Amino acid sequence: DAGITQSPRHKVTETGTPVTLRCHQTENHRYMYWYRQDPGHGLRLIHYSYGVKDTDKGEVSDGYSVSRSKTEDFLLTLESATSSQTSVYFCAISGQGGSYEQYFGPGTRLTVT
Amino acid sequence: DAKTTQPNSMESNEEEPVHLPCNHSTISGTDYIHWYRQLPSQGPEYVIHGLTSNVNNRMASLAIAEDRKSSTLILHRATLRDAAVYYCILRGSGGSNYKLTFGKGTLLTVNP
């Protein structure tokens, strides 16, 4: 298994509070990604990173920010959580290039009440 | 992003081969064909990928049409553990094309 962990694995928070999810890898891969998965929508890309301090938006980036200060860590922050952000969040890593497979973390289940 | 088309669901019997089709008629010359699967309550899992030639690994085989407009994921002997949603995804080269765009995939049911 690829060395990728997510923390926390489960979190319940209240509307309006900030939340940070962490993705940590031990594979030294350049690319890291955050997805969310909701019933009926499949996986949707939130943000991705192509190197330290290099990030870009995905298709559902509103309400989310990310940071990558080290190769191994990619943080996803919900500045002010809303109920629509209740979801399962997956982090993924990959090497550079279309020939590289993407490995996914175990997911974080976030509930915003 | 180039799109893929997969059947919504398929059914198989345990220990029989399964052929999961995928159409990708707008594939570009540099797009790799990737397959992932997602078991219930788990994150997606890489299965196999290829560019032009057929590929085999311990999990499955990937058969790619000569014109690359379609491909087939082959599970040689389905087990109950293979019941999952299977995603066929094109992964390009360069910049944001490295990201994977997931469709709805094919839900595979394996009957004992």
XYZ file of N, CA and C in Angstrom:
675
model
N 0.832 -1.208 0.000
C 0.000 0.000 0.000
C 0.865 1.255 0.000
N 0.396 2.260 -0.775
C 1.108 3.525 -0.803
C 1.042 4.164 0.572
N 2.137 4.855 0.959
C 2.173 5.488 2.262
C 1.443 6.806 2.257
N 0.146 6.758 2.445
C -0.656 7.974 2.472
C -1.672 7.860 3.592
N -1.684 8.843 4.467
C -2.606 8.848 5.593
C -3.370 10.160 5.623
N -4.546 10.089 6.221
C -5.385 11.278 6.375
C -5.779 11.410 7.837
N -5.853 12.659 8.298
C -6.305 12.890 9.662
C -7.110 14.174 9.747
N -8.169 14.190 10.558
C -8.705 13.029 11.254
C -9.447 12.113 10.292
N -9.843 10.973 10.746
C -10.625 10.065 9.903
C -12.113 10.381 9.974
N -12.524 10.904 11.107
C -13.912 11.314 11.280
C -13.929 12.628 12.044
N -14.846 13.509 11.647
C -14.970 14.764 12.383
C -16.390 15.277 12.263
N -16.905 15.746 13.407
C -18.189 16.425 13.441
C -17.923 17.847 13.917
N -18.427 18.808 13.195
C -18.184 20.203 13.550
C -19.457 21.010 13.321
N -19.462 22.217 13.835
C -20.643 23.060 13.706
C -20.484 24.049 12.556
N -21.590 24.444 12.013
C -21.589 25.445 10.947
C -20.869 26.704 11.399
N -20.014 27.214 10.513
C -19.296 28.452 10.798
C -17.927 28.272 11.409
N -17.586 27.066 11.812
C -16.267 26.845 12.412
C -15.247 26.489 11.338
N -13.988 26.846 11.550
C -12.948 26.443 10.591
C -12.532 24.999 10.837
N -12.194 24.325 9.758
C -11.783 22.924 9.837
C -10.578 22.718 8.926
N -9.597 21.989 9.419
C -8.437 21.643 8.590
C -8.266 20.141 8.552
N -8.164 19.618 7.351
C -7.892 18.201 7.135
C -6.468 18.054 6.627
N -5.818 17.000 7.096
C -4.413 16.817 6.744
C -4.216 15.548 5.931
N -3.383 15.660 4.928
C -2.962 14.511 4.135
C -1.448 14.411 4.224
N -0.965 13.238 4.549
C 0.470 13.038 4.719
C 0.925 11.857 3.871
N 2.020 12.033 3.120
C 2.535 10.957 2.293
C 4.001 10.692 2.615
N 4.400 9.450 2.419
C 5.801 9.074 2.629
C 6.445 8.623 1.319
N 5.781 8.905 0.187
C 6.251 8.415 -1.107
C 7.051 9.457 -1.892
N 7.115 10.665 -1.389
C 7.849 11.744 -2.071
C 7.288 12.051 -3.465
N 5.973 11.855 -3.617
C 5.355 12.170 -4.901
C 5.143 13.660 -5.048
N 5.263 14.143 -6.276
C 5.136 15.576 -6.520
C 3.687 16.058 -6.440
N 2.768 15.242 -6.970
C 1.383 15.681 -7.072
C 0.546 15.169 -5.897
N -0.272 16.067 -5.372
C -1.224 15.691 -4.326
C -2.556 16.331 -4.664
N -3.645 15.660 -4.277
C -4.994 16.074 -4.670
C -5.959 15.937 -3.488
N -6.955 16.794 -3.483
C -8.088 16.640 -2.565
C -9.362 16.493 -3.394
N -10.118 15.421 -3.073
C -11.414 15.166 -3.701
C -12.474 15.121 -2.607
N -13.699 15.368 -3.009
C -14.820 15.076 -2.139
C -15.749 14.115 -2.880
N -16.437 13.297 -2.092
C -17.359 12.333 -2.698
C -18.699 12.413 -2.000
N -19.714 12.662 -2.774
C -21.091 12.757 -2.280
C -21.963 11.803 -3.073
N -23.009 11.296 -2.445
C -23.938 10.412 -3.170
C -24.478 11.099 -4.420
N -24.440 10.396 -5.539
C -24.979 10.945 -6.770
C -24.022 11.816 -7.548
N -22.838 12.129 -6.958
C -21.878 12.987 -7.662
C -20.554 12.304 -7.945
N -20.284 11.207 -7.324
C -18.993 10.602 -7.525
C -17.895 11.461 -6.916
N -16.665 11.241 -7.331
C -15.535 12.022 -6.799
C -15.359 13.300 -7.621
N -15.202 14.399 -6.920
C -14.967 15.681 -7.574
C -13.713 16.334 -6.995
N -12.898 16.877 -7.872
C -11.625 17.463 -7.473
C -11.845 18.839 -6.850
N -11.232 19.057 -5.674
C -11.364 20.341 -4.983
C -10.159 21.235 -5.314
N -8.982 20.748 -4.966
C -7.727 21.439 -5.260
C -6.662 20.391 -5.500
N -5.602 20.807 -6.158
C -4.465 19.918 -6.288
C -3.178 20.722 -6.176
N -2.089 20.005 -5.953
C -0.785 20.637 -5.814
C 0.207 19.919 -6.714
N 1.036 20.685 -7.393
C 2.055 20.106 -8.268
C 3.457 20.384 -7.768
N 3.559 20.752 -6.499
C 4.844 20.960 -5.859
C 4.665 21.797 -4.619
N 5.746 21.926 -3.844
C 5.677 22.739 -2.632
C 5.285 24.165 -3.000
N 4.256 24.656 -2.367
C 3.707 26.004 -2.548
C 3.080 26.219 -3.922
N 2.929 25.158 -4.693
C 2.283 25.265 -6.012
C 0.957 24.528 -5.973
N -0.142 25.283 -6.031
C -1.461 24.671 -5.973
C -2.367 25.279 -7.030
N -3.448 24.577 -7.322
C -4.405 25.092 -8.291
C -5.780 24.573 -7.948
N -6.799 25.241 -8.485
C -8.171 24.892 -8.161
C -8.667 23.739 -9.016
N -9.578 22.984 -8.421
C -10.296 21.969 -9.149
C -11.683 22.457 -9.494
N -12.601 21.540 -9.706
C -13.941 21.897 -10.168
C -14.871 22.383 -9.063
N -14.559 22.095 -7.787
C -15.452 22.501 -6.700
C -14.642 23.167 -5.594
N -13.913 24.217 -5.904
C -12.978 24.809 -4.955
C -13.587 25.892 -4.058
N -14.777 26.379 -4.360
C -15.368 27.446 -3.555
C -15.554 27.007 -2.110
N -15.071 27.833 -1.174
C -15.217 27.539 0.245
C -14.065 26.737 0.820
N -13.101 26.407 -0.021
C -11.944 25.620 0.406
C -10.642 26.352 0.065
N -9.652 26.164 0.913
C -8.306 26.616 0.591
C -7.338 25.489 0.928
N -6.154 25.541 0.337
C -5.161 24.498 0.578
C -3.801 25.131 0.801
N -2.935 24.346 1.398
C -1.553 24.780 1.560
C -0.640 23.577 1.511
N 0.543 23.815 0.965
C 1.541 22.745 0.897
C 2.907 23.378 1.145
N 3.359 23.289 2.381
C 4.644 23.868 2.762
C 5.756 22.828 2.738
N 5.390 21.560 2.690
C 6.370 20.474 2.600
C 5.869 19.457 1.584
N 6.782 18.742 0.984
C 6.398 17.741 -0.008
C 5.401 16.752 0.556
N 5.584 16.383 1.822
C 4.798 15.286 2.376
C 3.421 15.669 2.897
N 3.144 16.954 3.058
C 1.880 17.359 3.670
C 1.067 18.284 2.766
N -0.231 18.000 2.696
C -1.156 18.816 1.909
C -2.381 19.036 2.777
N -2.637 20.286 3.133
C -3.717 20.620 4.053
C -4.904 21.207 3.304
N -6.073 20.781 3.689
C -7.318 21.319 3.147
C -8.047 22.039 4.268
N -8.384 23.310 4.056
C -9.054 24.107 5.086
C -10.416 24.584 4.604
N -11.388 24.359 5.460
C -12.712 24.936 5.265
C -12.746 26.150 6.179
N -12.731 27.338 5.617
C -12.596 28.553 6.426
C -13.776 28.730 7.368
N -14.960 28.428 6.887
C -16.184 28.549 7.676
C -17.132 27.458 7.186
N -17.108 26.334 7.892
C -17.807 25.148 7.398
C -19.313 25.386 7.244
N -19.860 24.796 6.196
C -21.304 24.843 5.959
C -21.834 23.420 5.820
N -23.120 23.262 5.976
C -23.709 21.917 5.916
C -23.498 21.277 4.537
N -23.372 22.089 3.501
C -23.154 21.546 2.152
C -21.762 20.936 1.987
N -20.900 21.177 2.968
C -19.562 20.600 2.930
C -19.479 19.280 3.689
N -20.597 18.830 4.194
C -20.657 17.481 4.749
C -20.389 16.497 3.619
N -19.364 15.672 3.793
C -18.936 14.818 2.683
C -17.848 13.872 3.168
N -17.422 13.005 2.281
C -16.228 12.207 2.525
C -15.122 12.806 1.656
N -13.991 13.097 2.292
C -12.880 13.744 1.603
C -11.735 12.753 1.424
N -11.266 12.667 0.185
C -10.156 11.781 -0.129
C -8.961 12.586 -0.606
N -7.821 12.218 -0.092
C -6.564 12.743 -0.579
C -5.956 11.716 -1.524
N -5.197 12.181 -2.510
C -4.531 11.271 -3.431
C -3.165 11.820 -3.789
N -2.281 10.935 -4.211
C -0.931 11.322 -4.606
C -0.586 10.649 -5.925
N 0.320 11.244 -6.654
C 0.793 10.595 -7.876
C 2.116 11.212 -8.305
N 2.816 10.485 -9.151
C 3.995 11.026 -9.787
C 3.573 11.921 -10.935
N 4.563 12.537 -11.566
C 4.278 13.455 -12.666
C 4.166 12.689 -13.967
N 3.095 12.957 -14.701
C 2.946 12.317 -16.000
C 1.730 11.424 -16.057
N 1.150 11.310 -17.250
C -0.058 10.515 -17.417
C 0.134 9.041 -17.166
N 1.377 8.579 -17.185
C 1.612 7.151 -16.991
C 1.642 6.752 -15.529
N 1.586 7.720 -14.639
C 1.665 7.397 -13.222
C 0.280 7.158 -12.639
N 0.176 6.101 -11.833
C -1.089 5.837 -11.171
C -1.261 6.781 -9.998
N -2.499 6.921 -9.589
C -2.840 7.768 -8.453
C -3.241 6.872 -7.291
N -2.729 7.191 -6.128
C -3.041 6.422 -4.933
C -3.877 7.276 -3.991
N -4.872 6.651 -3.393
C -5.814 7.373 -2.556
C -5.647 7.014 -1.084
N -5.916 7.993 -0.247
C -5.935 7.757 1.181
C -7.235 7.120 1.611
N -7.367 6.836 2.908
C -8.550 6.129 3.408
C -9.786 6.992 3.524
N -9.624 8.300 3.429
C -10.777 9.193 3.493
C -11.026 9.770 4.874
N -11.646 10.942 4.888
C -12.098 11.602 6.114
C -13.586 11.881 5.963
N -14.352 11.376 6.908
C -15.792 11.643 6.887
C -16.060 12.867 7.741
N -16.514 13.946 7.097
C -16.776 15.210 7.788
C -18.271 15.471 7.817
N -18.777 15.752 9.005
C -20.180 16.114 9.180
C -20.253 17.514 9.757
N -20.975 18.389 9.080
C -21.155 19.763 9.552
C -22.612 19.916 9.990
N -22.795 20.201 11.264
C -24.165 20.261 11.821
C -24.661 21.699 11.959
N -11.707 18.027 -20.825
C -11.208 16.676 -20.591
C -11.931 15.693 -21.501
N -11.162 14.746 -22.041
C -11.770 13.700 -22.845
C -12.671 12.859 -21.950
N -13.844 12.473 -22.496
C -14.817 11.763 -21.684
C -14.801 10.272 -21.974
N -15.284 9.527 -21.017
C -15.447 8.091 -21.182
C -16.900 7.721 -20.950
N -17.327 6.625 -21.564
C -18.686 6.118 -21.403
C -18.620 4.675 -20.969
N -19.303 4.393 -19.843
C -19.339 3.040 -19.299
C -20.779 2.649 -19.000
N -21.079 1.354 -19.031
C -22.426 0.941 -18.595
C -22.605 1.238 -17.118
N -23.825 1.545 -16.728
C -24.076 1.882 -15.329
C -23.827 0.701 -14.404
N -24.174 -0.492 -14.855
C -24.022 -1.666 -13.998
C -23.814 -2.914 -14.831
N -23.164 -3.881 -14.217
C -22.980 -5.196 -14.817
C -23.055 -6.233 -13.707
N -23.357 -7.454 -14.118
C -23.475 -8.527 -13.152
C -22.661 -9.722 -13.625
N -22.076 -10.416 -12.673
C -21.265 -11.566 -13.016
C -21.451 -12.632 -11.948
N -21.020 -13.834 -12.286
C -21.013 -14.916 -11.310
C -19.594 -15.155 -10.829
N -19.504 -15.592 -9.589
C -18.201 -15.861 -9.004
C -17.443 -16.882 -9.843
N -16.131 -16.657 -9.969
C -15.192 -17.519 -10.682
C -15.357 -17.487 -12.196
N -16.195 -16.616 -12.705
C -16.298 -16.428 -14.148
C -15.558 -15.164 -14.568
N -15.114 -15.092 -15.832
C -14.452 -13.868 -16.294
C -15.457 -12.732 -16.452
N -14.960 -11.520 -16.272
C -15.783 -10.322 -16.428
C -15.091 -9.369 -17.398
N -15.848 -8.861 -18.332
C -15.316 -7.897 -19.297
C -16.061 -6.577 -19.112
N -15.365 -5.575 -18.642
C -15.970 -4.272 -18.397
C -15.560 -3.327 -19.528
N -16.528 -2.863 -20.323
C -16.184 -2.026 -21.478
C -16.121 -0.543 -21.139
N -15.372 0.177 -21.967
C -15.279 1.632 -21.830
C -15.062 2.235 -23.221
N -15.867 3.211 -23.544
C -15.696 3.932 -24.806
C -15.082 5.294 -24.539
N -14.123 5.657 -25.356
C -13.459 6.951 -25.226
C -13.093 7.439 -26.615
N -14.095 7.796 -27.372
C -13.910 8.113 -28.788
C -13.129 9.405 -29.015
N -13.047 10.297 -28.001
C -12.333 11.566 -28.186
C -10.936 11.531 -27.575
N -10.425 10.362 -27.343
C -9.107 10.219 -26.716
C -8.036 10.868 -27.594
N -7.083 11.522 -26.955
C -5.983 12.115 -27.709
C -4.788 11.171 -27.669
N -3.822 11.456 -28.522
C -2.693 10.559 -28.665
C -1.848 10.397 -27.418
N -1.904 11.380 -26.510
C -1.073 11.315 -25.309
C -1.851 10.901 -24.071
N -3.124 10.580 -24.218
C -3.927 10.171 -23.069
C -3.662 8.721 -22.701
N -3.416 8.498 -21.415
C -3.345 7.143 -20.892
C -4.742 6.716 -20.426
N -5.020 5.435 -20.560
C -6.292 4.870 -20.110
C -6.052 4.242 -18.740
N -6.705 4.792 -17.751
C -6.562 4.315 -16.380
C -7.857 3.667 -15.926
N -7.733 2.633 -15.095
C -8.878 2.019 -14.438
C -8.649 2.018 -12.927
N -9.679 2.433 -12.232
C -9.683 2.401 -10.785
C -10.968 1.712 -10.339
N -10.968 1.227 -9.127
C -12.198 0.672 -8.577
C -12.365 1.168 -7.152
N -13.594 1.169 -6.711
C -13.894 1.606 -5.360
C -14.804 0.590 -4.701
N -14.259 -0.052 -3.694
C -15.047 -0.992 -2.901
C -15.905 -0.204 -1.928
N -16.980 -0.793 -1.449
C -17.870 -0.079 -0.523
C -17.107 0.460 0.684
N -17.345 1.723 0.978
C -16.776 2.404 2.155
C -15.252 2.513 2.122
N -14.671 2.464 0.939
C -13.228 2.627 0.814
C -12.905 3.690 -0.231
N -11.645 4.118 -0.230
C -11.197 5.043 -1.249
C -10.956 4.306 -2.557
N -10.890 5.042 -3.665
C -10.588 4.396 -4.938
C -9.240 3.695 -4.900
N -9.150 2.648 -5.695
C -7.946 1.814 -5.738
C -7.502 1.676 -7.183
N -6.228 1.902 -7.431
C -5.692 1.756 -8.781
C -5.781 0.297 -9.218
N -6.183 0.073 -10.467
C -6.259 -1.280 -11.002
C -5.197 -1.500 -12.078
N -5.227 -0.679 -13.112
C -4.328 -0.895 -14.250
C -4.373 0.326 -15.151
N -3.356 0.504 -15.973
C -3.417 1.550 -16.977
C -2.574 1.150 -18.184
N -2.873 1.798 -19.314
C -2.132 1.510 -20.540
C -2.230 2.662 -21.519
N -1.411 2.614 -22.552
C -1.400 3.667 -23.567
C -1.868 3.126 -24.908
N -1.186 2.113 -25.423
C -1.565 1.556 -26.715
C -1.650 0.034 -26.687
N -0.720 -0.581 -25.970
C -0.671 -2.044 -25.967
C -1.492 -2.615 -24.818
N -1.914 -3.852 -24.994
C -2.606 -4.553 -23.913
C -1.665 -4.713 -22.728
N -2.235 -4.694 -21.536
C -1.448 -4.735 -20.307
C -2.016 -5.799 -19.380
N -1.131 -6.445 -18.658
C -1.556 -7.416 -17.649
C -0.863 -7.105 -16.330
N -1.579 -7.270 -15.236
C -0.947 -7.250 -13.923
C -1.661 -8.265 -13.047
N -1.295 -8.284 -11.781
C -1.834 -9.332 -10.916
C -3.320 -9.187 -10.675
N -3.853 -7.988 -10.899
C -5.272 -7.767 -10.628
C -6.146 -8.019 -11.844
N -5.658 -7.615 -13.024
C -6.528 -7.614 -14.202
C -5.714 -7.504 -15.482
N -6.441 -7.527 -16.585
C -5.853 -7.258 -17.899
C -6.602 -6.105 -18.532
N -5.893 -5.352 -19.351
C -6.498 -4.237 -20.066
C -6.286 -4.468 -21.550
N -7.401 -4.555 -22.267
C -7.340 -4.723 -23.713
C -7.726 -3.395 -24.353
N -6.849 -2.873 -25.199
C -7.061 -1.567 -25.824
C -7.272 -1.773 -27.319
N -8.355 -1.205 -27.836
C -8.635 -1.325 -29.262
C -7.534 -0.682 -30.088
N -7.385 -1.153 -31.299
C -6.298 -0.664 -32.154
C -6.414 0.845 -32.406
N -7.636 1.343 -32.547
C -7.824 2.778 -32.763
C -7.892 3.564 -31.450
N -7.772 2.874 -30.324
C -7.767 3.446 -28.966
C -9.078 4.122 -28.589
N -10.119 3.922 -29.344
C -11.387 4.564 -29.003
C -12.204 3.768 -27.994
N -11.738 2.619 -27.627
C -12.401 1.830 -26.595
C -11.388 0.926 -25.916
N -11.768 0.464 -24.742
C -10.918 -0.472 -24.012
C -11.806 -1.372 -23.161
N -11.221 -2.467 -22.700
C -11.964 -3.426 -21.879
C -11.094 -3.868 -20.727
N -11.629 -3.747 -19.537
C -10.975 -4.277 -18.356
C -11.447 -5.705 -18.160
N -10.498 -6.608 -18.000
C -10.835 -8.027 -17.882
C -10.409 -8.532 -16.505
N -11.390 -9.019 -15.758
C -11.111 -9.731 -14.513
C -11.237 -11.207 -14.854
N -10.177 -11.947 -14.705
C -10.150 -13.302 -15.252
C -11.037 -14.281 -14.494
N -11.103 -14.126 -13.179
C -11.979 -14.971 -12.359
C -12.541 -14.099 -11.253
N -13.770 -13.665 -11.435
C -14.355 -12.743 -10.473
C -14.535 -13.402 -9.107
N -14.261 -12.659 -8.073
C -14.538 -13.101 -6.715
C -15.512 -12.109 -6.077
N -16.060 -12.478 -4.949
C -16.997 -11.591 -4.269
C -16.317 -10.278 -3.898
N -15.014 -10.346 -3.667
C -14.265 -9.150 -3.295
C -14.118 -8.163 -4.462
N -14.402 -8.625 -5.682
C -14.309 -7.734 -6.847
C -15.559 -6.884 -7.037
N -16.576 -7.095 -6.218
C -17.777 -6.273 -6.311
C -17.421 -4.838 -5.911
N -17.579 -3.918 -6.878
C -17.138 -2.545 -6.661
C -17.640 -1.684 -7.812
N -17.393 -0.391 -7.702
C -17.624 0.513 -8.831
C -16.301 0.649 -9.567
N -16.319 0.417 -10.863
C -15.116 0.478 -11.692
C -15.157 1.733 -12.563
N -14.081 2.490 -12.491
C -13.993 3.746 -13.224
C -12.936 3.651 -14.326
N -13.321 4.039 -15.507
C -12.404 4.154 -16.642
C -12.129 5.644 -16.834
N -10.877 6.038 -16.789
C -10.522 7.463 -16.800
C -9.363 7.695 -17.749
N -9.426 8.784 -18.480
C -8.308 9.170 -19.337
C -7.442 10.165 -18.586
N -6.155 9.925 -18.604
C -5.239 10.810 -17.896
C -4.229 11.361 -18.895
N -4.239 12.678 -19.040
C -3.395 13.302 -20.037
C -2.031 13.654 -19.508
N -1.305 14.393 -20.304
C 0.051 14.787 -19.961
C 0.118 16.299 -19.866
N 0.772 16.780 -18.837
C 1.004 18.210 -18.735
C 0.033 18.927 -17.834
N 0.572 19.619 -16.827
C -0.202 20.516 -15.996
C -1.422 19.888 -15.379
N -2.570 20.573 -15.535
C -3.775 20.105 -14.867
C -4.309 18.815 -15.476
N -3.771 18.398 -16.617
C -4.250 17.148 -17.199
C -3.843 15.938 -16.380
N -2.991 16.141 -15.384
C -2.609 15.024 -14.540
C -3.740 14.616 -13.603
N -4.730 15.484 -13.434
C -5.798 15.133 -12.519
C -6.710 14.103 -13.156
N -7.385 13.348 -12.311
C -8.343 12.355 -12.770
C -9.742 12.935 -12.679
N -10.522 12.781 -13.707
C -11.917 13.203 -13.680
C -12.775 11.951 -13.650
N -13.437 11.757 -12.513
C -14.238 10.563 -12.310
C -15.645 10.754 -12.860
N -16.100 9.749 -13.622
C -17.501 9.709 -14.013
C -18.250 8.871 -12.997
N -19.366 8.287 -13.419
C -20.172 7.479 -12.495
C -19.708 6.041 -12.435
N -18.922 5.597 -13.415
C -18.387 4.256 -13.382
C -19.416 3.171 -13.614
N -18.949 1.921 -13.510
C -19.803 0.740 -13.649
C -19.860 0.012 -12.320
N -21.054 -0.189 -11.825
C -21.229 -0.955 -10.594
C -21.251 -2.433 -10.950
N -20.252 -3.155 -10.484
C -20.161 -4.583 -10.748
C -20.708 -5.369 -9.562
N -21.676 -6.194 -9.830
C -22.219 -7.106 -8.825
C -21.722 -8.503 -9.140
N -21.205 -9.194 -8.137
C -20.724 -10.565 -8.308
C -21.612 -11.489 -7.498
N -22.234 -12.415 -8.183
C -23.137 -13.365 -7.526
C -22.393 -14.625 -7.104
N -22.668 -15.125 -5.902
C -21.991 -16.352 -5.440
C -22.476 -17.581 -6.208
